Amino acid sequence: NCMTVMLENNVIPIVNENDTISVSELMFTDNDELSGLIASMMDTQALIILSNIDGIYNGSPSDPNSSVIREIGHGKDLSNYIQTTKSSFGRGGMLTKTNIARKVADEGITVIIANGKRDNILVDLLQHPEETLCTRFIPSDEPVSSVKKWIAHSEGFAKGEIHINECATEVLNSEKAVSILPIGITHIEGEFEKDDIVRIMDFQGNQVGVGKVNCDSKQAQEAIGKHGKKPVVHYDYLYIE
């Protein structure tokens, strides 16, 4: 693709989510989200997200007793540490950065959150990774298909929502490879066509995933609660957050 050719010719691409070529259908929440998609698309070795603090702290960054969490493994709960305030660098706050970091790390890519206001931060991260203060998300060692990688970053294209019951939610949260079946669906919101992207919502209304539907919204609506029907979202085209 275009970026690969540019890199092969020693050109560094600069991409911004509010470029003049953007249209509403392709609008991203912020540059953090866009960077995650690009890192996933190009199967990069690492994604470095720069903020105005040194990383994720185990308390308020302004508290002298707080310190930076140097490594974050898969499944670590950070809800007590993340504030919803936005970075002075743009629209994306630390919550957005953390969500993107988790998602990309789950795809097997190392993610680093560091302070973009520090001199030579990128050089230090590459040449002195152990000594440079930052938060590093450990990548998953389980392979993720290119299709699932794309779906993981496709929420901005979602055309509707599929709401599932408590039983289906529990199964999705397990380590089992499962699809979204009509028997586990409670209701559908929005209109979509076959192969469109939809959000998967749990029984409490929280988003738990994104997927590509196997049928249109009318067919899915007619199949709700029925046994023996084909998956509305097949496991191969389902990303669970």
CSV table of C-alpha atoms in Angstrom, one decimal:
chain,number,residue,atom,x,y,z
A,1,ASN,CA,0.0,0.0,0.0
A,2,CYS,CA,0.9,3.7,-0.1
A,3,MET,CA,2.5,3.8,3.3
A,4,THR,CA,4.6,0.7,2.7
A,5,VAL,CA,6.0,2.2,-0.5
A,6,MET,CA,6.8,5.5,1.4
A,7,LEU,CA,8.7,3.7,4.1
A,8,GLU,CA,10.6,1.7,1.5
A,9,ASN,CA,11.8,5.0,0.1
A,10,ASN,CA,12.7,6.4,3.5
A,11,VAL,CA,9.7,8.7,3.7
A,12,ILE,CA,7.9,9.0,7.0
A,13,PRO,CA,4.1,9.2,6.5
A,14,ILE,CA,2.3,11.8,8.7
A,15,VAL,CA,-1.4,11.0,9.1
A,16,ASN,CA,-4.0,13.2,10.9
A,17,GLU,CA,-7.6,12.1,11.6
A,18,ASN,CA,-9.0,15.5,10.6
A,19,ASP,CA,-7.2,15.7,7.2
A,20,THR,CA,-9.1,17.5,4.5
A,21,ILE,CA,-9.7,14.2,2.7
A,22,SER,CA,-11.7,12.9,5.7
A,23,VAL,CA,-15.5,12.4,5.4
A,24,SER,CA,-18.0,11.9,8.1
A,25,GLU,CA,-18.3,8.2,7.4
A,26,LEU,CA,-14.6,7.7,7.9
A,27,MET,CA,-14.1,10.0,10.9
A,28,PHE,CA,-12.1,8.7,13.7
A,29,THR,CA,-12.6,9.6,17.3
A,30,ASP,CA,-9.0,10.9,17.6
A,31,ASN,CA,-5.5,10.3,16.4
A,32,ASP,CA,-4.9,7.6,19.0
A,33,GLU,CA,-7.6,5.5,17.4
A,34,LEU,CA,-6.2,6.2,14.0
A,35,SER,CA,-2.7,5.3,15.1
A,36,GLY,CA,-4.0,2.0,16.4
A,37,LEU,CA,-5.6,1.1,13.1
A,38,ILE,CA,-2.5,1.9,11.2
A,39,ALA,CA,-0.3,-0.1,13.5
A,40,SER,CA,-2.6,-3.0,13.2
A,41,MET,CA,-3.0,-2.7,9.4
A,42,MET,CA,0.8,-2.5,8.9
A,43,ASP,CA,1.5,-5.2,11.5
A,44,THR,CA,4.1,-3.0,13.1
A,45,GLN,CA,6.6,-4.1,15.8
A,46,ALA,CA,5.5,-1.4,18.2
A,47,LEU,CA,3.1,1.6,18.6
A,48,ILE,CA,4.3,4.6,20.7
A,49,ILE,CA,1.6,6.8,22.0
A,50,LEU,CA,2.8,10.2,23.3
A,51,SER,CA,1.0,12.1,26.0
A,52,ASN,CA,1.9,15.0,28.3
A,53,ILE,CA,2.7,12.6,31.2
A,54,ASP,CA,5.2,9.8,31.6
A,55,GLY,CA,2.7,7.0,31.3
A,56,ILE,CA,0.0,5.4,33.4
A,57,TYR,CA,0.3,6.2,37.1
A,58,ASN,CA,-0.9,4.1,40.0
A,59,GLY,CA,-2.5,7.2,41.4
A,60,SER,CA,-3.0,10.8,40.4
A,61,PRO,CA,0.0,12.1,38.3
A,62,SER,CA,0.1,15.2,40.5
A,63,ASP,CA,0.5,13.1,43.7
A,64,PRO,CA,4.2,12.8,44.6
A,65,ASN,CA,3.5,9.4,46.1
A,66,SER,CA,2.3,8.1,42.7
A,67,SER,CA,4.6,6.3,40.3
A,68,VAL,CA,4.4,5.1,36.7
A,69,ILE,CA,3.3,1.6,36.0
A,70,ARG,CA,6.2,0.3,33.9
A,71,GLU,CA,4.5,-2.8,32.5
A,72,ILE,CA,0.9,-3.9,32.0
A,73,GLY,CA,0.0,-7.4,31.2
A,74,HIS,CA,-3.1,-8.8,29.6
A,75,GLY,CA,-6.3,-8.4,31.6
A,76,LYS,CA,-4.9,-6.1,34.3
A,77,ASP,CA,-7.6,-3.8,35.7
A,78,LEU,CA,-6.7,-0.2,35.3
A,79,SER,CA,-10.1,1.3,36.1
A,80,ASN,CA,-8.9,2.8,39.4
A,81,TYR,CA,-6.0,4.6,37.7
A,82,ILE,CA,-7.4,6.1,34.5
A,83,GLN,CA,-9.0,9.6,34.5
A,84,THR,CA,-11.3,10.7,31.8
A,85,THR,CA,-9.7,14.1,31.3
A,86,LYS,CA,-8.2,14.8,27.9
A,87,SER,CA,-4.6,15.4,27.0
A,88,SER,CA,-3.4,18.8,26.0
A,89,PHE,CA,-2.2,17.2,22.8
A,90,GLY,CA,-5.6,16.7,21.3
A,91,ARG,CA,-9.1,15.2,21.7
A,92,GLY,CA,-7.9,11.9,23.1
A,93,GLY,CA,-7.6,11.5,26.8
A,94,MET,CA,-5.7,8.8,28.8
A,95,LEU,CA,-8.8,6.6,28.8
A,96,THR,CA,-8.8,6.5,25.0
A,97,LYS,CA,-5.0,5.9,24.9
A,98,THR,CA,-5.4,3.0,27.3
A,99,ASN,CA,-8.2,1.4,25.4
A,100,ILE,CA,-6.3,1.6,22.1
A,101,ALA,CA,-3.2,0.3,23.8
A,102,ARG,CA,-5.0,-2.7,25.2
A,103,LYS,CA,-6.6,-3.4,21.8
A,104,VAL,CA,-3.3,-3.2,19.9
A,105,ALA,CA,-1.4,-5.2,22.5
A,106,ASP,CA,-4.0,-7.9,22.3
A,107,GLU,CA,-3.2,-8.1,18.6
A,108,GLY,CA,0.4,-8.9,19.3
A,109,ILE,CA,2.0,-5.5,19.0
A,110,THR,CA,4.0,-3.8,21.8
A,111,VAL,CA,2.5,-0.5,22.9
A,112,ILE,CA,4.3,2.2,24.8
A,113,ILE,CA,2.7,5.3,26.4
A,114,ALA,CA,5.3,8.0,27.1
A,115,ASN,CA,5.8,11.7,27.6
A,116,GLY,CA,6.0,13.6,24.3
A,117,LYS,CA,7.2,16.7,26.0
A,118,ARG,CA,10.5,15.1,27.0
A,119,ASP,CA,13.5,15.9,24.8
A,120,ASN,CA,14.6,13.0,22.6
A,121,ILE,CA,11.9,10.7,24.0
A,122,LEU,CA,11.7,8.6,20.8
A,123,VAL,CA,15.4,8.2,20.6
A,124,ASP,CA,15.6,7.2,24.3
A,125,LEU,CA,12.8,4.7,23.9
A,126,LEU,CA,14.6,3.0,21.1
A,127,GLN,CA,18.1,3.2,22.4
A,128,HIS,CA,17.6,3.0,26.1
A,129,PRO,CA,14.2,1.2,26.6
A,130,GLU,CA,15.0,0.0,30.1
A,131,GLU,CA,16.1,3.3,31.5
A,132,THR,CA,13.4,5.5,29.9
A,133,LEU,CA,10.3,6.2,31.9
A,134,CYS,CA,7.1,5.0,30.2
A,135,THR,CA,4.3,2.4,30.4
A,136,ARG,CA,4.7,-0.6,28.2
A,137,PHE,CA,1.8,-2.9,27.3
A,138,ILE,CA,3.0,-6.5,26.9
A,139,PRO,CA,1.8,-7.9,23.6
A,140,SER,CA,-0.3,-11.1,23.4
A,141,ASP,CA,1.5,-14.2,22.1
A,142,GLU,CA,-1.6,-15.5,20.5
A,143,PRO,CA,-1.9,-14.9,16.8
A,144,VAL,CA,-4.8,-12.7,15.6
A,145,SER,CA,-6.1,-12.9,12.0
A,146,SER,CA,-5.8,-9.8,9.8
A,147,VAL,CA,-9.6,-9.8,9.5
A,148,LYS,CA,-10.1,-9.6,13.3
A,149,LYS,CA,-7.4,-6.9,13.5
A,150,TRP,CA,-9.4,-4.8,11.0
A,151,ILE,CA,-12.7,-5.5,12.8
A,152,ALA,CA,-11.1,-4.5,16.1
A,153,HIS,CA,-10.7,-1.0,14.8
A,154,SER,CA,-13.9,-0.7,12.8
A,155,GLU,CA,-16.2,0.7,15.5
A,156,GLY,CA,-16.4,4.0,13.7
A,157,PHE,CA,-18.1,2.2,10.8
A,158,ALA,CA,-20.8,0.5,12.9
A,159,LYS,CA,-24.3,0.7,11.4
A,160,GLY,CA,-26.3,-0.8,14.4
A,161,GLU,CA,-26.2,-2.7,17.6
A,162,ILE,CA,-26.9,-6.3,18.6
A,163,HIS,CA,-28.0,-6.7,22.2
A,164,ILE,CA,-27.4,-10.1,23.8
A,165,ASN,CA,-28.8,-11.8,27.0
A,166,GLU,CA,-26.9,-12.5,30.2
A,167,CYS,CA,-26.1,-16.1,29.2
A,168,ALA,CA,-24.6,-15.1,25.9
A,169,THR,CA,-22.6,-12.4,27.7
A,170,GLU,CA,-21.1,-14.9,30.1
A,171,VAL,CA,-20.1,-17.2,27.2
A,172,LEU,CA,-18.5,-14.3,25.3
A,173,ASN,CA,-16.5,-13.4,28.4
A,174,SER,CA,-15.1,-16.9,28.6
A,175,GLU,CA,-12.2,-18.1,26.7
A,176,LYS,CA,-14.4,-20.2,24.3
A,177,ALA,CA,-14.5,-19.5,20.6
A,178,VAL,CA,-18.2,-18.6,20.1
A,179,SER,CA,-20.4,-16.9,17.6
A,180,ILE,CA,-23.4,-14.6,18.1
A,181,LEU,CA,-26.4,-16.9,17.7
A,182,PRO,CA,-30.1,-15.7,17.4
A,183,ILE,CA,-31.0,-17.6,20.6
A,184,GLY,CA,-28.8,-15.3,22.6
A,185,ILE,CA,-30.0,-12.0,21.1
A,186,THR,CA,-32.6,-9.9,22.9
A,187,HIS,CA,-33.1,-7.0,20.5
A,188,ILE,CA,-31.5,-5.1,17.6
A,189,GLU,CA,-31.1,-1.4,17.1
A,190,GLY,CA,-30.5,0.3,13.8
A,191,GLU,CA,-30.6,-1.0,10.2
A,192,PHE,CA,-27.8,-2.8,8.5
A,193,GLU,CA,-27.0,-5.0,5.5
A,194,LYS,CA,-25.1,-8.2,5.3
A,195,ASP,CA,-21.3,-7.7,5.9
A,196,ASP,CA,-21.9,-4.4,7.8
A,197,ILE,CA,-20.1,-3.7,11.1
A,198,VAL,CA,-22.2,-3.7,14.2
A,199,ARG,CA,-21.6,-3.1,17.9
A,200,ILE,CA,-22.2,-6.0,20.3
A,201,MET,CA,-23.9,-4.9,23.6
A,202,ASP,CA,-24.3,-7.0,26.7
A,203,PHE,CA,-27.5,-7.4,28.8
A,204,GLN,CA,-26.7,-4.2,30.7
A,205,GLY,CA,-26.2,-2.1,27.6
A,206,ASN,CA,-22.4,-2.0,27.7
A,207,GLN,CA,-20.4,-2.5,24.5
A,208,VAL,CA,-18.5,-5.8,24.6
A,209,GLY,CA,-17.4,-6.2,21.0
A,210,VAL,CA,-17.6,-5.4,17.3
A,211,GLY,CA,-18.5,-7.7,14.5
A,212,LYS,CA,-19.4,-8.2,10.8
A,213,VAL,CA,-22.9,-9.4,10.4
A,214,ASN,CA,-23.8,-12.5,8.4
A,215,CYS,CA,-27.3,-11.1,7.4
A,216,ASP,CA,-29.2,-7.9,7.3
A,217,SER,CA,-31.1,-6.4,10.2
A,218,LYS,CA,-34.5,-7.6,9.0
A,219,GLN,CA,-33.3,-11.2,8.8
A,220,ALA,CA,-31.6,-10.9,12.2
A,221,GLN,CA,-34.8,-9.5,13.8
A,222,GLU,CA,-36.9,-12.4,12.5
A,223,ALA,CA,-34.4,-14.9,13.9
A,224,ILE,CA,-34.2,-13.5,17.5
A,225,GLY,CA,-34.6,-16.2,20.1
A,226,LYS,CA,-34.8,-19.1,17.7
A,227,HIS,CA,-32.8,-22.3,17.9
A,228,GLY,CA,-31.0,-23.9,15.0
A,229,LYS,CA,-30.3,-20.7,13.1
A,230,LYS,CA,-27.0,-19.6,11.5
A,231,PRO,CA,-24.8,-17.2,13.5
A,232,VAL,CA,-25.7,-13.5,13.1
A,233,VAL,CA,-22.0,-12.8,13.7
A,234,HIS,CA,-19.6,-15.6,13.1
A,235,TYR,CA,-16.6,-16.0,15.5
A,236,ASP,CA,-14.2,-15.4,12.6
A,237,TYR,CA,-15.6,-11.9,12.2
A,238,LEU,CA,-16.1,-11.1,15.9
A,239,TYR,CA,-13.8,-9.0,18.1
A,240,ILE,CA,-14.4,-9.2,21.8
A,241,GLU,CA,-13.1,-6.3,23.9
